[in-house]
């Protein structure tokens, strides 16, 4: 039986490996449908197969990979229907989050979020833009003081992150969702709950519509 320190080290290794693979999936280095072989991943990161197997389980829980009984771990390839379902769930959760967050949004936090939007408008690279995008949304939602809700939202956002990166990389800067983010923030500044709810819902609906179209275009080129 492994000692407690060994178990802790193994858990840390599994989490580290999962974070490395997560980053590669989100940046599009590992494309949807890519098969992840335990031995290859273990050799690449210089670890045993045990933490790699545990890392795959963590990634599966976040919706980034799927474990096939015959093929092993495969980078998740969502269909248009998968995206629609995910964003419908996100719409409900994110509207709830902004509703609960509104009473706790301080002037200082709103000022910080304005700075984030301003930086997003000037950011050319998609990696930085997506990072700021997540930071904007999750910072607002964290003000809800509902950690389980925010964790669910973060997990759902992770599962679609690959396509967000790909989608943003194909968009001109002036076509990104910065104006939608500004509308959400302006509603928060005005302490207008219904306006904020409408803005979040409109943002989600617009995103899934554009992602579905993008996904179909990519599939037609394959």
XYZ file of N, CA and C in Angstrom:
666
model
N 0.851 -1.199 0.000
C 0.000 0.000 0.000
C 0.884 1.245 0.000
N 0.573 2.198 -0.830
C 1.396 3.407 -0.937
C 1.253 4.244 0.311
N 2.371 4.854 0.729
C 2.329 5.743 1.890
C 1.627 7.026 1.510
N 1.217 7.801 2.533
C 0.490 9.048 2.277
C 1.302 10.026 1.436
N 2.606 10.243 1.738
C 3.378 11.164 0.898
C 3.423 10.733 -0.566
N 3.525 9.381 -0.818
C 3.561 8.889 -2.189
C 2.251 9.188 -2.903
N 1.113 9.001 -2.190
C -0.192 9.273 -2.768
C -0.316 10.755 -3.110
N 0.173 11.615 -2.208
C 0.101 13.050 -2.445
C 0.953 13.451 -3.641
N 2.151 12.858 -3.763
C 3.020 13.169 -4.892
C 2.375 12.722 -6.193
N 1.765 11.516 -6.170
C 1.134 11.004 -7.370
C -0.038 11.895 -7.782
N -0.812 12.348 -6.805
C -1.938 13.226 -7.106
C -1.437 14.525 -7.726
N -0.363 15.079 -7.175
C 0.197 16.310 -7.712
C 0.681 16.096 -9.148
N 1.318 14.968 -9.410
C 1.781 14.660 -10.754
C 0.608 14.532 -11.719
N -0.452 13.850 -11.293
C -1.633 13.694 -12.140
C -2.245 15.044 -12.478
N -2.330 15.907 -11.499
C -2.899 17.233 -11.732
C -2.020 18.042 -12.672
N -0.702 17.920 -12.494
C 0.226 18.641 -13.363
C 0.101 18.165 -14.802
N 0.055 16.850 -14.984
C -0.092 16.296 -16.341
C -1.416 16.732 -16.953
N -2.484 16.707 -16.150
C -3.793 17.111 -16.682
C -3.787 18.578 -17.092
N -3.084 19.417 -16.336
C -3.004 20.838 -16.686
C -2.224 21.049 -17.980
N -1.156 20.274 -18.174
C -0.367 20.385 -19.400
C -1.191 19.954 -20.618
N -1.901 18.829 -20.480
C -2.734 18.350 -21.584
C -3.891 19.306 -21.820
N -4.477 19.816 -20.741
C -5.579 20.777 -20.849
C -5.140 21.987 -21.679
N -3.960 22.506 -21.396
C -3.447 23.660 -22.123
C -3.286 23.340 -23.596
N -2.781 22.155 -23.913
C -2.583 21.776 -25.312
C -3.918 21.613 -26.039
N -4.924 21.100 -25.349
C -6.249 20.958 -25.949
C -6.854 22.329 -26.193
N -6.768 23.202 -25.189
C -7.380 24.520 -25.294
C -6.718 25.370 -26.366
N -5.413 25.195 -26.569
C -4.694 25.974 -27.587
C -4.755 25.344 -28.967
N -5.398 24.172 -29.054
C -5.536 23.530 -30.347
C -4.332 22.717 -30.765
N -3.346 22.553 -29.864
C -2.184 21.719 -30.185
C -2.646 20.266 -30.343
N -3.539 19.839 -29.446
C -4.175 18.531 -29.559
C -5.568 18.752 -30.124
N -5.775 18.329 -31.345
C -7.029 18.571 -32.038
C -8.133 17.629 -31.556
N -9.391 18.059 -31.657
C -10.514 17.160 -31.329
C -10.413 15.871 -32.118
N -10.642 14.748 -31.440
C -10.552 13.445 -32.084
C -9.195 12.785 -31.938
N -8.204 13.526 -31.419
C -6.862 12.964 -31.237
C -6.873 11.886 -30.156
N -6.264 10.757 -30.461
C -6.157 9.673 -29.480
C -4.946 9.916 -28.580
N -5.147 9.826 -27.276
C -4.071 10.025 -26.304
C -3.666 8.668 -25.737
N -2.468 8.232 -26.057
C -1.992 6.933 -25.579
C -1.223 7.117 -24.273
N -1.579 6.328 -23.283
C -0.966 6.458 -21.955
C 0.553 6.374 -22.012
N 1.070 5.373 -22.707
C 2.518 5.182 -22.736
C 3.224 6.359 -23.406
N 2.640 6.869 -24.483
C 3.251 7.996 -25.189
C 3.254 9.247 -24.316
N 2.131 9.505 -23.661
C 2.032 10.685 -22.800
C 2.986 10.552 -21.614
N 3.055 9.361 -21.030
C 3.950 9.126 -19.895
C 5.403 9.368 -20.291
N 5.787 8.861 -21.468
C 7.165 9.045 -21.936
C 7.451 10.518 -22.213
N 6.473 11.205 -22.783
C 6.689 12.617 -23.145
C 6.910 13.483 -21.917
N 6.174 13.186 -20.848
C 6.286 14.005 -19.637
C 7.213 13.392 -18.587
N 7.772 12.228 -18.882
C 8.720 11.616 -17.968
C 8.100 11.129 -16.679
N 6.900 10.542 -16.777
C 6.208 10.030 -15.588
C 5.753 8.605 -15.874
N 5.216 7.940 -14.844
C 4.664 6.603 -15.042
C 3.261 6.709 -15.628
N 2.705 5.567 -15.999
C 1.368 5.588 -16.605
C 0.272 5.824 -15.579
N 0.544 5.583 -14.300
C -0.501 5.744 -13.283
C -1.007 7.183 -13.191
N -0.134 8.197 -13.025
C -0.648 9.571 -12.996
C -1.255 10.011 -14.330
N -0.785 9.422 -15.432
C -1.372 9.751 -16.732
C -2.814 9.255 -16.782
N -3.040 8.037 -16.316
C -4.399 7.490 -16.270
C -5.297 8.357 -15.387
N -4.753 8.808 -14.259
C -5.514 9.675 -13.352
C -5.771 11.036 -13.993
N -4.792 11.522 -14.756
C -4.963 12.800 -15.461
C -6.079 12.691 -16.493
N -6.125 11.575 -17.208
C -7.198 11.359 -18.186
C -8.556 11.401 -17.498
N -8.642 10.812 -16.307
C -9.911 10.806 -15.569
C -10.317 12.227 -15.191
N -9.344 13.050 -14.787
C -9.638 14.442 -14.449
C -10.132 15.207 -15.677
N -9.490 14.965 -16.801
C -9.876 15.650 -18.034
C -11.249 15.183 -18.520
N -11.545 13.903 -18.308
C -12.865 13.392 -18.681
C -13.948 14.039 -17.823
N -13.658 14.223 -16.542
C -14.628 14.862 -15.645
C -14.922 16.292 -16.068
N -13.939 16.944 -16.702
C -14.116 18.322 -17.174
C -14.661 18.385 -18.595
N -14.900 17.217 -19.205
C -15.477 17.197 -20.538
C -14.490 17.452 -21.656
N -13.193 17.352 -21.370
C -12.184 17.631 -22.399
C -11.747 16.380 -23.151
N -11.877 15.221 -22.532
C -11.596 13.965 -23.224
C -12.717 12.982 -22.917
N -12.801 11.978 -23.764
C -13.726 10.886 -23.523
C -12.931 9.583 -23.516
N -13.279 8.693 -22.603
C -12.588 7.423 -22.480
C -13.377 6.368 -23.235
N -12.787 5.863 -24.315
C -13.409 4.802 -25.106
C -12.850 3.466 -24.629
N -13.712 2.459 -24.373
C -13.228 1.170 -23.861
C -12.194 0.510 -24.764
N -12.252 0.797 -26.061
C -11.351 0.136 -27.003
C -10.200 1.036 -27.465
N -10.456 2.334 -27.570
C -9.441 3.246 -28.116
C -8.730 4.067 -27.045
N -9.207 4.037 -25.812
C -8.588 4.807 -24.744
C -9.098 6.239 -24.708
N -8.239 7.179 -24.294
C -8.639 8.584 -24.151
C -8.581 9.289 -25.500
N -9.649 10.012 -25.811
C -9.746 10.735 -27.076
C -10.176 12.167 -26.782
N -9.484 13.137 -27.372
C -9.857 14.536 -27.198
C -11.282 14.727 -27.706
N -12.118 15.295 -26.858
C -13.544 15.424 -27.152
C -13.796 16.215 -28.430
N -14.650 15.665 -29.289
C -15.028 16.319 -30.542
C -16.533 16.579 -30.485
N -16.946 17.773 -30.055
C -18.377 18.017 -29.904
C -19.087 18.181 -31.236
N -20.318 17.724 -31.284
C -21.162 17.989 -32.428
C -21.867 19.327 -32.205
N -22.562 19.785 -33.227
C -23.342 21.011 -33.079
C -24.382 20.844 -31.971
N -24.919 19.631 -31.856
C -25.911 19.360 -30.809
C -25.265 19.407 -29.427
N -24.039 18.875 -29.320
C -23.313 18.934 -28.041
C -23.111 20.388 -27.611
N -22.679 21.220 -28.561
C -22.445 22.629 -28.258
C -23.736 23.318 -27.821
N -24.817 23.027 -28.521
C -26.090 23.653 -28.184
C -26.522 23.285 -26.775
N -26.413 21.998 -26.448
C -26.795 21.562 -25.102
C -25.927 22.231 -24.044
N -24.609 22.249 -24.291
C -23.688 22.851 -23.334
C -24.004 24.322 -23.107
N -24.270 25.052 -24.195
C -24.527 26.478 -24.067
C -25.906 26.771 -23.490
N -26.873 25.889 -23.694
C -28.168 26.068 -23.045
C -28.030 25.945 -21.530
N -27.235 24.965 -21.100
C -26.971 24.805 -19.665
C -26.200 26.010 -19.139
N -25.175 26.420 -19.893
C -24.400 27.595 -19.486
C -25.271 28.830 -19.387
N -26.187 28.986 -20.337
C -27.069 30.155 -20.298
C -27.833 30.236 -18.997
N -28.397 29.106 -18.575
C -29.155 29.085 -17.321
C -28.252 29.375 -16.122
N -27.078 28.746 -16.104
C -26.175 28.905 -14.961
C -25.564 30.301 -14.906
N -25.185 30.850 -16.064
C -24.518 32.150 -16.063
C -25.504 33.289 -15.783
N -26.736 33.136 -16.209
C -27.752 34.133 -15.840
C -27.984 34.104 -14.325
N -28.039 32.899 -13.763
C -28.174 32.788 -12.307
C -26.974 33.418 -11.609
N -25.775 33.148 -12.130
C -24.559 33.662 -11.495
C -24.520 35.185 -11.500
N -24.855 35.802 -12.643
C -24.802 37.272 -12.692
C -25.878 37.877 -11.805
N -27.016 37.191 -11.689
C -28.095 37.671 -10.820
C -27.640 37.693 -9.363
N -27.005 36.613 -8.939
C -26.540 36.513 -7.555
C -25.333 37.412 -7.301
N -24.566 37.697 -8.363
C -23.359 38.505 -8.196
C -23.661 39.990 -8.062
N -24.742 40.451 -8.662
C -25.016 41.882 -8.765
C -24.889 42.648 -7.443
N -25.463 42.162 -6.332
C -25.365 42.936 -5.084
C -23.940 43.049 -4.536
N -23.031 42.192 -5.035
C -21.678 42.130 -4.483
C -20.622 42.766 -5.384
N -21.045 43.379 -6.485
C -20.089 43.979 -7.416
C -19.678 45.364 -6.918
N -18.440 45.456 -6.474
C -17.941 46.710 -5.929
C -17.475 47.632 -7.050
N -17.404 48.929 -6.806
C -16.875 49.857 -7.818
C -15.465 49.478 -8.261
N -14.655 49.005 -7.325
C -13.283 48.626 -7.655
C -13.269 47.440 -8.632
N -14.128 46.447 -8.374
C -14.176 45.287 -9.266
C -14.670 45.685 -10.650
N -15.677 46.551 -10.712
C -16.207 46.997 -11.994
C -15.172 47.796 -12.777
N -14.377 48.574 -12.067
C -13.296 49.311 -12.718
C -12.259 48.353 -13.290
N -11.941 47.324 -12.515
C -10.988 46.313 -12.999
C -11.520 45.611 -14.245
N -12.817 45.309 -14.246
C -13.404 44.612 -15.395
C -13.451 45.509 -16.631
N -13.586 46.817 -16.425
C -13.516 47.734 -17.564
C -12.117 47.716 -18.172
N -11.129 47.626 -17.304
C -9.745 47.542 -17.790
C -9.522 46.267 -18.591
N -10.173 45.179 -18.159
C -10.058 43.913 -18.882
C -10.648 44.047 -20.283
N -11.839 44.645 -20.385
C -12.460 44.830 -21.698
C -11.596 45.720 -22.589
N -11.067 46.783 -22.003
C -10.201 47.687 -22.767
C -8.985 46.941 -23.307
N -8.431 46.056 -22.483
C -7.268 45.275 -22.925
C -7.672 44.283 -24.006
N -8.851 43.694 -23.879
C -9.321 42.746 -24.885
C -9.456 43.414 -26.252
N -9.908 44.653 -26.262
C -10.077 45.371 -27.528
C -8.737 45.607 -28.228
N -7.654 45.620 -27.465
C -6.330 45.886 -28.030
C -5.518 44.616 -28.266
N -6.068 43.473 -27.841
C -5.316 42.222 -27.906
C -5.475 41.558 -29.267
N -4.356 41.245 -29.908
C -4.391 40.614 -31.233
C -4.414 39.091 -31.145
N -3.586 38.511 -30.277
C -3.495 37.054 -30.191
C -4.714 36.433 -29.542
N -5.168 35.290 -30.116
C -6.371 34.663 -29.578
C -6.164 34.055 -28.200
N -4.946 33.557 -27.915
C -4.704 32.943 -26.612
C -4.931 33.955 -25.484
N -4.351 35.133 -25.638
C -4.503 36.165 -24.607
C -5.946 36.634 -24.525
N -6.596 36.780 -25.669
C -7.985 37.244 -25.678
C -8.888 36.247 -24.956
N -8.716 34.960 -25.236
C -9.540 33.936 -24.584
C -9.273 33.909 -23.085
N -8.018 34.091 -22.710
C -7.675 34.143 -21.281
C -8.384 35.311 -20.599
N -8.365 36.469 -21.228
C -9.044 37.640 -20.668
C -10.558 37.449 -20.670
N -11.062 36.805 -21.704
C -12.495 36.522 -21.788
C -12.951 35.682 -20.598
N -12.218 34.607 -20.312
C -12.555 33.763 -19.165
C -12.433 34.540 -17.865
N -11.380 35.341 -17.761
C -11.165 36.127 -16.550
C -12.327 37.095 -16.312
N -12.790 37.740 -17.366
C -13.906 38.681 -17.249
C -15.153 37.990 -16.706
N -15.544 36.914 -17.365
C -16.780 36.232 -16.965
C -16.667 35.621 -15.568
N -15.596 34.876 -15.332
C -15.494 34.154 -14.069
C -15.305 35.092 -12.883
N -14.633 36.225 -13.096
C -14.491 37.202 -12.006
C -15.847 37.782 -11.624
N -16.651 38.129 -12.613
C -18.005 38.615 -12.314
C -18.822 37.543 -11.596
N -18.766 36.318 -12.088
C -19.578 35.249 -11.500
C -19.105 34.868 -10.108
N -17.806 34.968 -9.863
C -17.288 34.646 -8.527
C -17.856 35.564 -7.451
N -18.295 36.750 -7.869
C -18.910 37.667 -6.915
C -20.250 37.147 -6.408
N -20.782 36.117 -7.051
C -22.031 35.507 -6.587
C -21.846 34.805 -5.250
N -20.586 34.502 -4.910
C -20.251 33.786 -3.680
C -20.921 32.411 -3.647
N -20.994 31.802 -4.837
C -21.543 30.452 -4.983
C -20.491 29.596 -5.687
N -19.512 29.079 -4.937
C -18.371 28.388 -5.547
C -18.740 27.159 -6.366
N -19.748 26.398 -5.951
C -20.138 25.213 -6.718
C -20.706 25.624 -8.075
N -21.506 26.670 -8.080
C -22.063 27.184 -9.330
C -20.941 27.636 -10.257
N -19.996 28.377 -9.719
C -18.891 28.890 -10.528
C -18.004 27.765 -11.046
N -17.841 26.722 -10.254
C -17.059 25.568 -10.683
C -17.734 24.861 -11.852
N -19.048 24.737 -11.799
C -19.797 24.114 -12.896
C -19.655 24.934 -14.174
N -19.750 26.251 -14.043
C -19.612 27.131 -15.205
C -18.215 27.021 -15.796
N -17.197 27.034 -14.931
C -15.807 26.943 -15.409
C -15.572 25.633 -16.149
N -16.149 24.545 -15.652
C -15.985 23.248 -16.296
C -16.634 23.239 -17.677
N -17.823 23.807 -17.790
C -18.501 23.877 -19.082
C -17.739 24.770 -20.055
N -17.175 25.852 -19.560
C -16.388 26.738 -20.418
C -15.141 26.014 -20.912
N -14.526 25.218 -20.063
C -13.343 24.454 -20.459
C -13.655 23.506 -21.618
N -14.823 22.861 -21.554
C -15.150 21.847 -22.549
C -15.326 22.421 -23.953
N -15.592 23.724 -24.050
C -15.744 24.346 -25.373
C -14.570 25.254 -25.726
N -13.532 25.231 -24.894
C -12.435 26.191 -25.056
C -11.658 25.994 -26.354
N -11.510 24.732 -26.796
C -10.773 24.487 -28.037
C -11.427 25.210 -29.198
N -12.750 25.116 -29.273
C -13.457 25.734 -30.389
C -13.499 27.253 -30.253
N -13.499 27.738 -29.019
C -13.423 29.184 -28.829
C -12.094 29.711 -29.370
N -10.993 29.011 -29.048
C -9.683 29.412 -29.560
C -9.664 29.406 -31.092
N -10.156 28.309 -31.679
C -10.156 28.198 -33.128
C -11.032 29.274 -33.758
N -12.201 29.492 -33.166
C -13.158 30.462 -33.686
C -12.575 31.875 -33.646
N -11.992 32.241 -32.499
C -11.431 33.580 -32.337
C -10.266 33.800 -33.297
N -9.488 32.740 -33.527
C -8.321 32.874 -34.422
C -8.738 33.159 -35.862
N -9.981 32.819 -36.221
C -10.476 33.050 -37.574
C -11.275 34.350 -37.697
N -11.393 35.088 -36.585
C -12.178 36.321 -36.598
C -11.282 37.550 -36.652
N -11.694 38.586 -37.371
C -11.001 39.876 -37.249
C -11.281 40.472 -35.875
N -10.387 41.296 -35.394
C -10.517 41.833 -34.037
C -11.837 42.567 -33.827
N -12.302 43.284 -34.854
C -13.514 44.075 -34.666
C -14.800 43.240 -34.680
N -14.665 41.918 -34.899
C -15.827 41.039 -34.888
C -15.931 40.221 -33.602
N -15.008 40.445 -32.694
C -15.053 39.720 -31.424
C -16.183 40.264 -30.537
N -16.374 39.608 -29.397
C -17.547 39.896 -28.575
C -17.332 41.020 -27.565
N -16.401 41.930 -27.838
C -16.085 42.969 -26.863
C -17.281 43.879 -26.574
N -18.078 44.201 -27.597
C -19.244 45.054 -27.371
C -20.278 44.354 -26.489
N -20.399 43.048 -26.646
C -21.319 42.288 -25.797
C -20.840 42.284 -24.343
N -19.539 42.156 -24.166
C -18.994 42.221 -22.810
C -19.251 43.607 -22.196
N -19.108 44.630 -23.024
C -19.338 45.986 -22.532
C -20.799 46.164 -22.101
N -21.718 45.589 -22.844
C -23.126 45.684 -22.480
C -23.401 44.991 -21.146
N -22.778 43.827 -20.932
C -22.920 43.137 -19.643
C -22.394 44.020 -18.518
N -21.213 44.590 -18.737
C -20.600 45.412 -17.694
C -21.395 46.687 -17.449
N -21.886 47.314 -18.509
C -22.679 48.533 -18.334
C -23.939 48.259 -17.524
N -24.559 47.108 -17.754
C -25.740 46.734 -16.974
C -25.375 46.551 -15.504
N -24.196 45.972 -15.263
C -23.735 45.790 -13.882
C -23.450 47.141 -13.227
N -22.834 48.049 -13.974
C -22.551 49.384 -13.444
C -23.844 50.117 -13.085
N -24.905 49.864 -13.866
C -26.189 50.520 -13.632
C -27.023 49.780 -12.575
N -26.483 48.674 -12.055
C -27.204 47.835 -11.077
C -28.561 47.398 -11.616
N -28.622 47.154 -12.927
C -29.853 46.752 -13.598
C -29.814 45.244 -13.818
N -30.456 44.518 -12.917
C -30.383 43.060 -12.942
C -30.980 42.490 -14.224
N -32.162 42.964 -14.601
C -32.811 42.422 -15.795
C -31.997 42.706 -17.065
N -31.427 43.879 -17.122
C -30.593 44.203 -18.277
C -29.373 43.291 -18.315
N -28.782 43.040 -17.170
C -27.619 42.150 -17.108
C -28.007 40.735 -17.522
N -29.151 40.277 -17.065
C -29.624 38.947 -17.448
C -29.813 38.856 -18.959
N -30.441 39.870 -19.540
C -30.655 39.882 -20.990
C -29.326 39.904 -21.733
N -28.371 40.683 -21.228
C -27.070 40.809 -21.889
C -26.299 39.494 -21.872
N -26.324 38.813 -20.725
C -25.637 37.518 -20.623
C -26.307 36.504 -21.541
N -27.635 36.475 -21.522
C -28.370 35.526 -22.358
C -28.117 35.798 -23.841
N -28.127 37.050 -24.229
C -27.880 37.409 -25.629
C -26.463 37.022 -26.044
N -25.516 37.224 -25.158
C -24.119 36.872 -25.430
C -23.971 35.372 -25.636
N -24.596 34.580 -24.770
C -24.540 33.122 -24.887
C -25.187 32.668 -26.195
N -26.363 33.204 -26.492
C -27.082 32.804 -27.704
C -26.297 33.152 -28.966
N -25.689 34.339 -28.970
C -24.894 34.747 -30.132
C -23.686 33.833 -30.301
N -23.034 33.506 -29.191
C -21.827 32.681 -29.253
C -22.136 31.294 -29.798
N -23.182 30.654 -29.281
C -23.482 29.294 -29.734
C -23.923 29.301 -31.199
N -24.628 30.335 -31.617
C -25.038 30.436 -33.026
C -23.817 30.516 -33.935
N -22.851 31.373 -33.558
C -21.652 31.535 -34.374
C -20.762 30.299 -34.311
N -20.696 29.649 -33.146
C -19.881 28.445 -33.022
C -20.454 27.295 -33.847
N -21.763 27.153 -33.838
C -22.399 26.111 -34.645
C -22.074 26.312 -36.129
N -22.169 27.543 -36.581
C -21.868 27.850 -37.971
C -20.401 27.561 -38.279
N -19.526 27.967 -37.368
C -18.091 27.728 -37.550
C -17.792 26.229 -37.574
N -18.402 25.481 -36.667
C -18.174 24.038 -36.586
C -18.599 23.347 -37.879
N -19.738 23.727 -38.416
C -20.207 23.131 -39.665
C -19.270 23.481 -40.822
N -18.757 24.715 -40.832
C -17.813 25.119 -41.886
C -16.533 24.300 -41.810
N -16.061 24.046 -40.594
C -14.837 23.264 -40.425
C -15.050 21.819 -40.850
N -16.221 21.271 -40.513
C -16.516 19.894 -40.875
C -16.635 19.731 -42.386
N -17.151 20.750 -43.066
C -17.301 20.682 -44.519
C -15.947 20.715 -45.224
N -14.923 21.262 -44.545
C -13.579 21.330 -45.121
C -12.774 20.062 -44.868
N -13.259 19.279 -43.897
C -12.492 18.084 -43.499
C -12.513 17.007 -44.603
